[in-house]
Amino acid sequence: MALTVIGLVVLALVLVTQGAVRRAERLAPPLGRFHDGPGGRLHYTDHGSGHAIVLIHGLGGNLRNFAPDLVAHLAARYRVIAIDRPGAGYSTVIGPMPDLPAQAALIAALIEALELGPVTLAGHSLGGALSLALVEARPDLVARLALIAPLTQEIGEIPPQFRTLMIPSRLLRLVFAWLVVCPLGVLAGRARRLPAFDPDPVPASFASVGGGALLFRPGTFDAASCDAQSVRGVLGAIIAGYGAIDRPVAVLFGRDDGILAPALHGEAFVTQVAGAQCTLVDGGHMLPYVHPLITARWIEGVIAGAAA
């Protein structure tokens, strides 16, 4: 009897997750094009013309995390490429999940394939660390960095909201995702609260327009878990290269960011890179979605050389 009950509970949770995945992909379907490379397939959007800005999202996110108003504002003057990082959103990988330097190589290949020339890299959160890895490996492809609430320093103790990602076994991760993360995610989504937004409220449009519904797919959790664990092994080497960066670097942080401390990842970071600047604005971690026009105008200022 007990095994029967357990089996029914497991089946119910699997069905909830399957339904959540289908609903998520209806709410937030692919928006753009696909580029097939040796390491997998990248999903990206391409708007506007002129100097290219490449938008790279953070941990567990997708290209929709850059709000439509942000993209539209920039696309009026520039060519704006938003990318689902390898393994995130609708991008796929071949073989094991790549670490940040390998992801940077895949994005560099896309920049070359699209003949974008030296670009402005606008990376958010973990996408900021990826942008730093890319400029260190391929400075020829980068004109400048506009980093939004970027991960730039080693993290000692894992913040509570990320501890569930630190499951080393892929099998256990997928079981946990299917039976715990996704069903709970459905409830969290209904409550319209996500820690990454604090203290800002989660906009009602985030699940669909912002791609928030995709966060609770098992594959998203698996990829985010791989990212969270692998970054600890590569961030030290990225940090060691800061002194050699010879491109303009600017950082934007929300004063009330509860995910990455502005004093450490912003103000301390800019002392490690020659000429780098840090700007603080009101808001939390999700500036590209909650404060899209402030973020877009700041990126314009970075390109114009007036980020201060």
PDB file of C-alpha atoms in Angstrom:
ATOM      1  CA  MET A   1       0.000   0.000   0.000  1.00  0.00           C
ATOM      2  CA  ALA A   2       2.772   2.443   0.946  1.00  0.00           C
ATOM      3  CA  LEU A   3       4.609   1.781  -2.327  1.00  0.00           C
ATOM      4  CA  THR A   4       1.392   2.315  -4.239  1.00  0.00           C
ATOM      5  CA  VAL A   5       0.835   5.664  -2.550  1.00  0.00           C
ATOM      6  CA  ILE A   6       4.434   6.709  -3.226  1.00  0.00           C
ATOM      7  CA  GLY A   7       4.079   5.662  -6.848  1.00  0.00           C
ATOM      8  CA  LEU A   8       0.908   7.680  -7.245  1.00  0.00           C
ATOM      9  CA  VAL A   9       2.526  10.737  -5.673  1.00  0.00           C
ATOM     10  CA  VAL A  10       5.537  10.433  -7.990  1.00  0.00           C
ATOM     11  CA  LEU A  11       3.262  10.024 -10.999  1.00  0.00           C
ATOM     12  CA  ALA A  12       1.241  13.065  -9.964  1.00  0.00           C
ATOM     13  CA  LEU A  13       4.383  15.181  -9.604  1.00  0.00           C
ATOM     14  CA  VAL A  14       5.689  14.039 -12.994  1.00  0.00           C
ATOM     15  CA  LEU A  15       2.366  14.953 -14.583  1.00  0.00           C
ATOM     16  CA  VAL A  16       2.444  18.370 -12.912  1.00  0.00           C
ATOM     17  CA  THR A  17       5.946  18.933 -14.292  1.00  0.00           C
ATOM     18  CA  GLN A  18       4.996  17.756 -17.787  1.00  0.00           C
ATOM     19  CA  GLY A  19       2.052  20.130 -17.750  1.00  0.00           C
ATOM     20  CA  ALA A  20       4.245  22.972 -16.512  1.00  0.00           C
ATOM     21  CA  VAL A  21       6.765  22.375 -19.310  1.00  0.00           C
ATOM     22  CA  ARG A  22       4.053  22.391 -21.978  1.00  0.00           C
ATOM     23  CA  ARG A  23       2.496  25.525 -20.526  1.00  0.00           C
ATOM     24  CA  ALA A  24       5.889  27.253 -20.272  1.00  0.00           C
ATOM     25  CA  GLU A  25       6.717  26.558 -23.898  1.00  0.00           C
ATOM     26  CA  ARG A  26       3.303  27.837 -24.986  1.00  0.00           C
ATOM     27  CA  LEU A  27       3.719  31.002 -22.919  1.00  0.00           C
ATOM     28  CA  ALA A  28       7.299  31.657 -24.021  1.00  0.00           C
ATOM     29  CA  PRO A  29       8.045  29.976 -27.364  1.00  0.00           C
ATOM     30  CA  PRO A  30      11.250  30.589 -29.343  1.00  0.00           C
ATOM     31  CA  LEU A  31      11.442  34.156 -30.606  1.00  0.00           C
ATOM     32  CA  GLY A  32      14.292  34.107 -33.057  1.00  0.00           C
ATOM     33  CA  ARG A  33      16.688  32.152 -35.185  1.00  0.00           C
ATOM     34  CA  PHE A  34      19.023  29.231 -34.615  1.00  0.00           C
ATOM     35  CA  HIS A  35      22.723  28.875 -35.350  1.00  0.00           C
ATOM     36  CA  ASP A  36      24.198  25.375 -35.511  1.00  0.00           C
ATOM     37  CA  GLY A  37      27.809  25.119 -34.401  1.00  0.00           C
ATOM     38  CA  PRO A  38      30.177  22.328 -33.386  1.00  0.00           C
ATOM     39  CA  GLY A  39      29.163  22.592 -29.728  1.00  0.00           C
ATOM     40  CA  GLY A  40      25.413  22.791 -30.191  1.00  0.00           C
ATOM     41  CA  ARG A  41      22.623  25.055 -31.386  1.00  0.00           C
ATOM     42  CA  LEU A  42      22.243  28.659 -30.233  1.00  0.00           C
ATOM     43  CA  HIS A  43      18.890  30.438 -30.211  1.00  0.00           C
ATOM     44  CA  TYR A  44      19.141  34.197 -30.730  1.00  0.00           C
ATOM     45  CA  THR A  45      17.158  37.246 -31.787  1.00  0.00           C
ATOM     46  CA  ASP A  46      18.447  39.910 -34.158  1.00  0.00           C
ATOM     47  CA  HIS A  47      16.940  43.411 -34.303  1.00  0.00           C
ATOM     48  CA  GLY A  48      18.030  46.734 -35.761  1.00  0.00           C
ATOM     49  CA  SER A  49      21.170  47.721 -37.613  1.00  0.00           C
ATOM     50  CA  GLY A  50      24.461  49.440 -36.958  1.00  0.00           C
ATOM     51  CA  HIS A  51      27.000  48.766 -34.228  1.00  0.00           C
ATOM     52  CA  ALA A  52      26.201  45.391 -32.635  1.00  0.00           C
ATOM     53  CA  ILE A  53      25.237  44.948 -28.993  1.00  0.00           C
ATOM     54  CA  VAL A  54      25.228  41.345 -27.761  1.00  0.00           C
ATOM     55  CA  LEU A  55      22.972  40.689 -24.752  1.00  0.00           C
ATOM     56  CA  ILE A  56      23.903  37.709 -22.558  1.00  0.00           C
ATOM     57  CA  HIS A  57      21.570  36.645 -19.744  1.00  0.00           C
ATOM     58  CA  GLY A  58      22.346  35.162 -16.353  1.00  0.00           C
ATOM     59  CA  LEU A  59      21.973  31.936 -14.376  1.00  0.00           C
ATOM     60  CA  GLY A  60      18.811  29.988 -15.145  1.00  0.00           C
ATOM     61  CA  GLY A  61      17.583  32.717 -17.464  1.00  0.00           C
ATOM     62  CA  ASN A  62      17.016  33.193 -21.161  1.00  0.00           C
ATOM     63  CA  LEU A  63      17.133  35.956 -23.743  1.00  0.00           C
ATOM     64  CA  ARG A  64      13.635  37.135 -22.800  1.00  0.00           C
ATOM     65  CA  ASN A  65      15.097  38.425 -19.510  1.00  0.00           C
ATOM     66  CA  PHE A  66      16.071  41.508 -21.521  1.00  0.00           C
ATOM     67  CA  ALA A  67      12.714  43.265 -21.659  1.00  0.00           C
ATOM     68  CA  PRO A  68      11.165  44.153 -25.040  1.00  0.00           C
ATOM     69  CA  ASP A  69      11.367  47.864 -24.183  1.00  0.00           C
ATOM     70  CA  LEU A  70      15.127  47.547 -23.637  1.00  0.00           C
ATOM     71  CA  VAL A  71      15.659  45.738 -26.936  1.00  0.00           C
ATOM     72  CA  ALA A  72      13.386  48.098 -28.888  1.00  0.00           C
ATOM     73  CA  HIS A  73      15.028  51.208 -27.454  1.00  0.00           C
ATOM     74  CA  LEU A  74      18.518  50.024 -28.389  1.00  0.00           C
ATOM     75  CA  ALA A  75      17.432  48.594 -31.765  1.00  0.00           C
ATOM     76  CA  ALA A  76      16.333  52.057 -32.861  1.00  0.00           C
ATOM     77  CA  ARG A  77      20.036  52.950 -33.141  1.00  0.00           C
ATOM     78  CA  TYR A  78      21.987  49.701 -32.995  1.00  0.00           C
ATOM     79  CA  ARG A  79      21.914  46.073 -34.042  1.00  0.00           C
ATOM     80  CA  VAL A  80      20.847  44.092 -30.979  1.00  0.00           C
ATOM     81  CA  ILE A  81      21.572  40.376 -30.663  1.00  0.00           C
ATOM     82  CA  ALA A  82      20.107  38.598 -27.623  1.00  0.00           C
ATOM     83  CA  ILE A  83      21.336  35.050 -27.058  1.00  0.00           C
ATOM     84  CA  ASP A  84      20.112  32.069 -25.092  1.00  0.00           C
ATOM     85  CA  ARG A  85      23.341  30.886 -23.475  1.00  0.00           C
ATOM     86  CA  PRO A  86      24.358  27.287 -24.297  1.00  0.00           C
ATOM     87  CA  GLY A  87      21.935  24.926 -22.545  1.00  0.00           C
ATOM     88  CA  ALA A  88      19.566  27.758 -21.574  1.00  0.00           C
ATOM     89  CA  GLY A  89      16.256  28.837 -23.077  1.00  0.00           C
ATOM     90  CA  TYR A  90      16.034  27.131 -26.450  1.00  0.00           C
ATOM     91  CA  SER A  91      19.774  26.706 -26.995  1.00  0.00           C
ATOM     92  CA  THR A  92      21.110  23.161 -26.834  1.00  0.00           C
ATOM     93  CA  VAL A  93      24.544  21.636 -26.343  1.00  0.00           C
ATOM     94  CA  ILE A  94      26.243  18.547 -27.715  1.00  0.00           C
ATOM     95  CA  GLY A  95      27.817  16.455 -24.973  1.00  0.00           C
ATOM     96  CA  PRO A  96      28.533  17.690 -21.438  1.00  0.00           C
ATOM     97  CA  MET A  97      27.412  21.147 -20.378  1.00  0.00           C
ATOM     98  CA  PRO A  98      30.201  23.614 -21.299  1.00  0.00           C
ATOM     99  CA  ASP A  99      31.821  25.804 -18.651  1.00  0.00           C
ATOM    100  CA  LEU A 100      32.031  29.582 -19.063  1.00  0.00           C
ATOM    101  CA  PRO A 101      35.176  29.663 -21.251  1.00  0.00           C
ATOM    102  CA  ALA A 102      33.628  27.024 -23.527  1.00  0.00           C
ATOM    103  CA  GLN A 103      30.345  28.949 -23.659  1.00  0.00           C
ATOM    104  CA  ALA A 104      32.329  32.072 -24.523  1.00  0.00           C
ATOM    105  CA  ALA A 105      33.919  30.193 -27.426  1.00  0.00           C
ATOM    106  CA  LEU A 106      30.483  29.181 -28.737  1.00  0.00           C
ATOM    107  CA  ILE A 107      29.227  32.762 -28.563  1.00  0.00           C
ATOM    108  CA  ALA A 108      32.428  33.993 -30.201  1.00  0.00           C
ATOM    109  CA  ALA A 109      31.736  31.581 -33.063  1.00  0.00           C
ATOM    110  CA  LEU A 110      28.245  33.086 -33.450  1.00  0.00           C
ATOM    111  CA  ILE A 111      29.667  36.626 -33.477  1.00  0.00           C
ATOM    112  CA  GLU A 112      32.037  35.561 -36.244  1.00  0.00           C
ATOM    113  CA  ALA A 113      29.339  33.711 -38.197  1.00  0.00           C
ATOM    114  CA  LEU A 114      27.085  36.782 -38.153  1.00  0.00           C
ATOM    115  CA  GLU A 115      30.039  39.034 -39.043  1.00  0.00           C
ATOM    116  CA  LEU A 116      29.173  41.424 -36.261  1.00  0.00           C
ATOM    117  CA  GLY A 117      32.627  42.935 -35.924  1.00  0.00           C
ATOM    118  CA  PRO A 118      33.843  44.210 -32.554  1.00  0.00           C
ATOM    119  CA  VAL A 119      30.690  44.268 -30.416  1.00  0.00           C
ATOM    120  CA  THR A 120      29.481  45.769 -27.179  1.00  0.00           C
ATOM    121  CA  LEU A 121      28.975  42.866 -24.779  1.00  0.00           C
ATOM    122  CA  ALA A 122      26.136  43.522 -22.343  1.00  0.00           C
ATOM    123  CA  GLY A 123      26.178  40.616 -19.914  1.00  0.00           C
ATOM    124  CA  HIS A 124      23.827  40.337 -16.946  1.00  0.00           C
ATOM    125  CA  SER A 125      24.754  38.454 -13.757  1.00  0.00           C
ATOM    126  CA  LEU A 126      26.477  35.189 -14.794  1.00  0.00           C
ATOM    127  CA  GLY A 127      26.374  36.589 -18.325  1.00  0.00           C
ATOM    128  CA  GLY A 128      28.735  39.265 -17.045  1.00  0.00           C
ATOM    129  CA  ALA A 129      31.294  36.641 -16.033  1.00  0.00           C
ATOM    130  CA  LEU A 130      30.857  35.008 -19.440  1.00  0.00           C
ATOM    131  CA  SER A 131      31.424  38.380 -21.123  1.00  0.00           C
ATOM    132  CA  LEU A 132      34.653  38.781 -19.174  1.00  0.00           C
ATOM    133  CA  ALA A 133      35.779  35.307 -20.238  1.00  0.00           C
ATOM    134  CA  LEU A 134      35.014  36.199 -23.857  1.00  0.00           C
ATOM    135  CA  VAL A 135      36.919  39.490 -23.892  1.00  0.00           C
ATOM    136  CA  GLU A 136      39.925  37.803 -22.304  1.00  0.00           C
ATOM    137  CA  ALA A 137      39.935  35.006 -24.881  1.00  0.00           C
ATOM    138  CA  ARG A 138      38.889  36.992 -27.967  1.00  0.00           C
ATOM    139  CA  PRO A 139      39.535  40.720 -27.480  1.00  0.00           C
ATOM    140  CA  ASP A 140      39.442  41.133 -31.259  1.00  0.00           C
ATOM    141  CA  LEU A 141      35.682  40.525 -31.181  1.00  0.00           C
ATOM    142  CA  VAL A 142      34.903  43.014 -28.397  1.00  0.00           C
ATOM    143  CA  ALA A 143      34.757  46.811 -28.512  1.00  0.00           C
ATOM    144  CA  ARG A 144      33.640  47.332 -24.909  1.00  0.00           C
ATOM    145  CA  LEU A 145      31.870  45.709 -21.967  1.00  0.00           C
ATOM    146  CA  ALA A 146      28.622  46.980 -20.438  1.00  0.00           C
ATOM    147  CA  LEU A 147      28.092  44.660 -17.478  1.00  0.00           C
ATOM    148  CA  ILE A 148      24.782  44.660 -15.623  1.00  0.00           C
ATOM    149  CA  ALA A 149      24.864  43.320 -12.047  1.00  0.00           C
ATOM    150  CA  PRO A 150      27.722  41.008 -13.081  1.00  0.00           C
ATOM    151  CA  LEU A 151      29.291  38.115 -11.200  1.00  0.00           C
ATOM    152  CA  THR A 152      32.927  39.241 -10.980  1.00  0.00           C
ATOM    153  CA  GLN A 153      34.374  37.791  -7.764  1.00  0.00           C
ATOM    154  CA  GLU A 154      34.744  34.416  -6.092  1.00  0.00           C
ATOM    155  CA  ILE A 155      31.790  33.434  -3.931  1.00  0.00           C
ATOM    156  CA  GLY A 156      32.597  31.784  -0.612  1.00  0.00           C
ATOM    157  CA  GLU A 157      29.431  30.484   1.000  1.00  0.00           C
ATOM    158  CA  ILE A 158      26.675  29.607  -1.458  1.00  0.00           C
ATOM    159  CA  PRO A 159      23.634  31.878  -0.953  1.00  0.00           C
ATOM    160  CA  PRO A 160      20.595  29.949   0.340  1.00  0.00           C
ATOM    161  CA  GLN A 161      18.581  30.522  -2.844  1.00  0.00           C
ATOM    162  CA  PHE A 162      21.241  28.683  -4.893  1.00  0.00           C
ATOM    163  CA  ARG A 163      22.051  25.740  -2.618  1.00  0.00           C
ATOM    164  CA  THR A 164      19.594  23.423  -4.344  1.00  0.00           C
ATOM    165  CA  LEU A 165      21.672  23.817  -7.513  1.00  0.00           C
ATOM    166  CA  MET A 166      24.733  22.228  -5.912  1.00  0.00           C
ATOM    167  CA  ILE A 167      23.745  18.593  -6.567  1.00  0.00           C
ATOM    168  CA  PRO A 168      26.755  16.865  -8.182  1.00  0.00           C
ATOM    169  CA  SER A 169      24.908  13.861  -9.615  1.00  0.00           C
ATOM    170  CA  ARG A 170      23.040  14.602 -12.842  1.00  0.00           C
ATOM    171  CA  LEU A 171      20.599  11.759 -12.162  1.00  0.00           C
ATOM    172  CA  LEU A 172      19.759  13.163  -8.736  1.00  0.00           C
ATOM    173  CA  ARG A 173      19.452  16.663 -10.215  1.00  0.00           C
ATOM    174  CA  LEU A 174      16.913  15.510 -12.766  1.00  0.00           C
ATOM    175  CA  VAL A 175      14.933  13.528 -10.185  1.00  0.00           C
ATOM    176  CA  PHE A 176      14.936  16.558  -7.892  1.00  0.00           C
ATOM    177  CA  ALA A 177      13.921  18.827 -10.768  1.00  0.00           C
ATOM    178  CA  TRP A 178      11.034  16.640 -11.882  1.00  0.00           C
ATOM    179  CA  LEU A 179       9.673  15.854  -8.424  1.00  0.00           C
ATOM    180  CA  VAL A 180      10.458  18.962  -6.381  1.00  0.00           C
ATOM    181  CA  VAL A 181      11.753  22.032  -8.230  1.00  0.00           C
ATOM    182  CA  CYS A 182       9.211  22.200 -11.024  1.00  0.00           C
ATOM    183  CA  PRO A 183       6.093  21.449  -8.934  1.00  0.00           C
ATOM    184  CA  LEU A 184       7.194  24.004  -6.336  1.00  0.00           C
ATOM    185  CA  GLY A 185       8.015  26.407  -9.143  1.00  0.00           C
ATOM    186  CA  VAL A 186       4.412  26.284 -10.284  1.00  0.00           C
ATOM    187  CA  LEU A 187       3.342  27.418  -6.808  1.00  0.00           C
ATOM    188  CA  ALA A 188       6.063  30.080  -6.640  1.00  0.00           C
ATOM    189  CA  GLY A 189       5.017  31.408 -10.029  1.00  0.00           C
ATOM    190  CA  ARG A 190       1.452  31.740  -8.861  1.00  0.00           C
ATOM    191  CA  ALA A 191       2.691  33.645  -5.817  1.00  0.00           C
ATOM    192  CA  ARG A 192       4.501  36.037  -8.214  1.00  0.00           C
ATOM    193  CA  ARG A 193       7.605  36.133  -6.036  1.00  0.00           C
ATOM    194  CA  LEU A 194      11.156  35.341  -7.089  1.00  0.00           C
ATOM    195  CA  PRO A 195      14.155  36.167  -4.862  1.00  0.00           C
ATOM    196  CA  ALA A 196      16.156  37.455  -7.848  1.00  0.00           C
ATOM    197  CA  PHE A 197      13.725  40.395  -8.149  1.00  0.00           C
ATOM    198  CA  ASP A 198      13.777  41.548  -4.528  1.00  0.00           C
ATOM    199  CA  PRO A 199      13.093  44.253  -3.505  1.00  0.00           C
ATOM    200  CA  ASP A 200      11.382  44.957  -6.831  1.00  0.00           C
ATOM    201  CA  PRO A 201       8.057  43.203  -7.466  1.00  0.00           C
ATOM    202  CA  VAL A 202       7.889  40.564 -10.183  1.00  0.00           C
ATOM    203  CA  PRO A 203       6.093  42.136 -13.166  1.00  0.00           C
ATOM    204  CA  ALA A 204       2.916  40.294 -14.155  1.00  0.00           C
ATOM    205  CA  SER A 205       4.330  39.864 -17.663  1.00  0.00           C
ATOM    206  CA  PHE A 206       7.478  38.047 -16.570  1.00  0.00           C
ATOM    207  CA  ALA A 207       6.211  34.470 -16.932  1.00  0.00           C
ATOM    208  CA  SER A 208       5.397  34.941 -20.601  1.00  0.00           C
ATOM    209  CA  VAL A 209       7.097  38.045 -21.999  1.00  0.00           C
ATOM    210  CA  GLY A 210      10.127  37.670 -19.722  1.00  0.00           C
ATOM    211  CA  GLY A 211      10.457  33.924 -20.173  1.00  0.00           C
ATOM    212  CA  GLY A 212      10.037  33.288 -16.461  1.00  0.00           C
ATOM    213  CA  ALA A 213       7.893  30.223 -17.108  1.00  0.00           C
ATOM    214  CA  LEU A 214      10.909  28.516 -18.697  1.00  0.00           C
ATOM    215  CA  LEU A 215      12.791  28.719 -15.407  1.00  0.00           C
ATOM    216  CA  PHE A 216      11.018  25.692 -13.994  1.00  0.00           C
ATOM    217  CA  ARG A 217      11.673  23.210 -16.786  1.00  0.00           C
ATOM    218  CA  PRO A 218      13.853  20.271 -15.642  1.00  0.00           C
ATOM    219  CA  GLY A 219      16.396  21.017 -18.360  1.00  0.00           C
ATOM    220  CA  THR A 220      16.718  24.607 -17.175  1.00  0.00           C
ATOM    221  CA  PHE A 221      17.410  23.456 -13.626  1.00  0.00           C
ATOM    222  CA  ASP A 222      19.977  20.923 -14.852  1.00  0.00           C
ATOM    223  CA  ALA A 223      21.823  23.518 -16.952  1.00  0.00           C
ATOM    224  CA  ALA A 224      21.727  26.108 -14.153  1.00  0.00           C
ATOM    225  CA  SER A 225      23.079  23.521 -11.724  1.00  0.00           C
ATOM    226  CA  CYS A 226      25.966  22.739 -14.076  1.00  0.00           C
ATOM    227  CA  ASP A 227      26.688  26.453 -14.464  1.00  0.00           C
ATOM    228  CA  ALA A 228      26.582  27.113 -10.713  1.00  0.00           C
ATOM    229  CA  GLN A 229      28.987  24.289  -9.977  1.00  0.00           C
ATOM    230  CA  SER A 230      31.410  24.753 -12.860  1.00  0.00           C
ATOM    231  CA  VAL A 231      31.809  28.513 -12.395  1.00  0.00           C
ATOM    232  CA  ARG A 232      33.581  27.930  -9.090  1.00  0.00           C
ATOM    233  CA  GLY A 233      36.327  26.106 -10.964  1.00  0.00           C
ATOM    234  CA  VAL A 234      36.919  28.704 -13.684  1.00  0.00           C
ATOM    235  CA  LEU A 235      36.193  32.081 -12.101  1.00  0.00           C
ATOM    236  CA  GLY A 236      39.640  32.313 -10.519  1.00  0.00           C
ATOM    237  CA  ALA A 237      41.323  32.168 -13.919  1.00  0.00           C
ATOM    238  CA  ILE A 238      38.926  34.795 -15.292  1.00  0.00           C
ATOM    239  CA  ILE A 239      39.682  37.083 -12.329  1.00  0.00           C
ATOM    240  CA  ALA A 240      43.415  36.607 -12.887  1.00  0.00           C
ATOM    241  CA  GLY A 241      42.984  38.096 -16.359  1.00  0.00           C
ATOM    242  CA  TYR A 242      41.307  41.347 -15.289  1.00  0.00           C
ATOM    243  CA  GLY A 243      44.547  43.298 -15.304  1.00  0.00           C
ATOM    244  CA  ALA A 244      45.128  42.498 -18.975  1.00  0.00           C
ATOM    245  CA  ILE A 245      41.719  43.708 -20.207  1.00  0.00           C
ATOM    246  CA  ASP A 246      42.319  46.686 -22.492  1.00  0.00           C
ATOM    247  CA  ARG A 247      38.754  47.403 -23.562  1.00  0.00           C
ATOM    248  CA  PRO A 248      36.453  49.975 -21.909  1.00  0.00           C
ATOM    249  CA  VAL A 249      34.492  48.367 -19.073  1.00  0.00           C
ATOM    250  CA  ALA A 250      31.438  49.810 -17.325  1.00  0.00           C
ATOM    251  CA  VAL A 251      29.245  48.261 -14.650  1.00  0.00           C
ATOM    252  CA  LEU A 252      25.643  48.985 -13.655  1.00  0.00           C
ATOM    253  CA  PHE A 253      24.250  47.777 -10.326  1.00  0.00           C
ATOM    254  CA  GLY A 254      21.022  48.193  -8.411  1.00  0.00           C
ATOM    255  CA  ARG A 255      21.757  49.556  -4.951  1.00  0.00           C
ATOM    256  CA  ASP A 256      19.460  46.978  -3.368  1.00  0.00           C
ATOM    257  CA  ASP A 257      20.708  43.948  -5.315  1.00  0.00           C
ATOM    258  CA  GLY A 258      20.188  40.965  -3.006  1.00  0.00           C
ATOM    259  CA  ILE A 259      21.869  38.400  -5.256  1.00  0.00           C
ATOM    260  CA  LEU A 260      25.303  39.930  -5.924  1.00  0.00           C
ATOM    261  CA  ALA A 261      26.670  42.627  -3.615  1.00  0.00           C
ATOM    262  CA  PRO A 262      27.297  45.865  -5.545  1.00  0.00           C
ATOM    263  CA  ALA A 263      30.216  46.786  -3.275  1.00  0.00           C
ATOM    264  CA  LEU A 264      32.046  43.541  -4.092  1.00  0.00           C
ATOM    265  CA  HIS A 265      31.033  42.694  -7.649  1.00  0.00           C
ATOM    266  CA  GLY A 266      30.785  46.293  -8.832  1.00  0.00           C
ATOM    267  CA  GLU A 267      32.756  48.867  -6.859  1.00  0.00           C
ATOM    268  CA  ALA A 268      35.617  46.526  -5.898  1.00  0.00           C
ATOM    269  CA  PHE A 269      35.724  45.000  -9.375  1.00  0.00           C
ATOM    270  CA  VAL A 270      36.277  48.296 -11.180  1.00  0.00           C
ATOM    271  CA  THR A 271      39.464  48.826  -9.158  1.00  0.00           C
ATOM    272  CA  GLN A 272      40.848  45.669 -10.800  1.00  0.00           C
ATOM    273  CA  VAL A 273      40.345  46.817 -14.407  1.00  0.00           C
ATOM    274  CA  ALA A 274      42.057  49.932 -15.712  1.00  0.00           C
ATOM    275  CA  GLY A 275      39.596  52.741 -16.388  1.00  0.00           C
ATOM    276  CA  ALA A 276      36.502  50.746 -15.417  1.00  0.00           C
ATOM    277  CA  GLN A 277      33.491  52.598 -14.001  1.00  0.00           C
ATOM    278  CA  CYS A 278      30.597  51.549 -11.762  1.00  0.00           C
ATOM    279  CA  THR A 279      27.187  53.227 -11.731  1.00  0.00           C
ATOM    280  CA  LEU A 280      24.595  52.580  -9.009  1.00  0.00           C
ATOM    281  CA  VAL A 281      20.865  53.076  -9.550  1.00  0.00           C
ATOM    282  CA  ASP A 282      17.780  52.331  -7.502  1.00  0.00           C
ATOM    283  CA  GLY A 283      16.610  48.735  -7.911  1.00  0.00           C
ATOM    284  CA  GLY A 284      17.466  45.097  -7.381  1.00  0.00           C
ATOM    285  CA  HIS A 285      19.173  42.426  -9.457  1.00  0.00           C
ATOM    286  CA  MET A 286      16.818  42.171 -12.440  1.00  0.00           C
ATOM    287  CA  LEU A 287      17.489  45.599 -13.911  1.00  0.00           C
ATOM    288  CA  PRO A 288      17.199  44.511 -17.585  1.00  0.00           C
ATOM    289  CA  TYR A 289      13.584  43.483 -17.025  1.00  0.00           C
ATOM    290  CA  VAL A 290      12.321  45.687 -14.195  1.00  0.00           C
ATOM    291  CA  HIS A 291      14.111  48.881 -15.280  1.00  0.00           C
ATOM    292  CA  PRO A 292      14.607  48.358 -19.024  1.00  0.00           C
ATOM    293  CA  LEU A 293      14.811  51.979 -20.160  1.00  0.00           C
ATOM    294  CA  ILE A 294      17.238  52.972 -17.411  1.00  0.00           C
ATOM    295  CA  THR A 295      19.389  50.016 -18.435  1.00  0.00           C
ATOM    296  CA  ALA A 296      19.103  50.730 -22.167  1.00  0.00           C
ATOM    297  CA  ARG A 297      20.004  54.402 -21.772  1.00  0.00           C
ATOM    298  CA  TRP A 298      22.952  53.447 -19.612  1.00  0.00           C
ATOM    299  CA  ILE A 299      24.187  51.063 -22.339  1.00  0.00           C
ATOM    300  CA  GLU A 300      23.843  53.922 -24.839  1.00  0.00           C
ATOM    301  CA  GLY A 301      25.953  56.048 -22.532  1.00  0.00           C
ATOM    302  CA  VAL A 302      28.606  53.354 -22.313  1.00  0.00           C
ATOM    303  CA  ILE A 303      28.808  53.211 -26.099  1.00  0.00           C
ATOM    304  CA  ALA A 304      29.018  56.996 -26.258  1.00  0.00           C
ATOM    305  CA  GLY A 305      31.775  56.964 -23.647  1.00  0.00           C
ATOM    306  CA  ALA A 306      29.653  58.757 -21.059  1.00  0.00           C
ATOM    307  CA  ALA A 307      28.770  56.045 -18.550  1.00  0.00           C
ATOM    308  CA  ALA A 308      29.851  58.006 -15.497  1.00  0.00           C
TER     309      ALA A 308
END
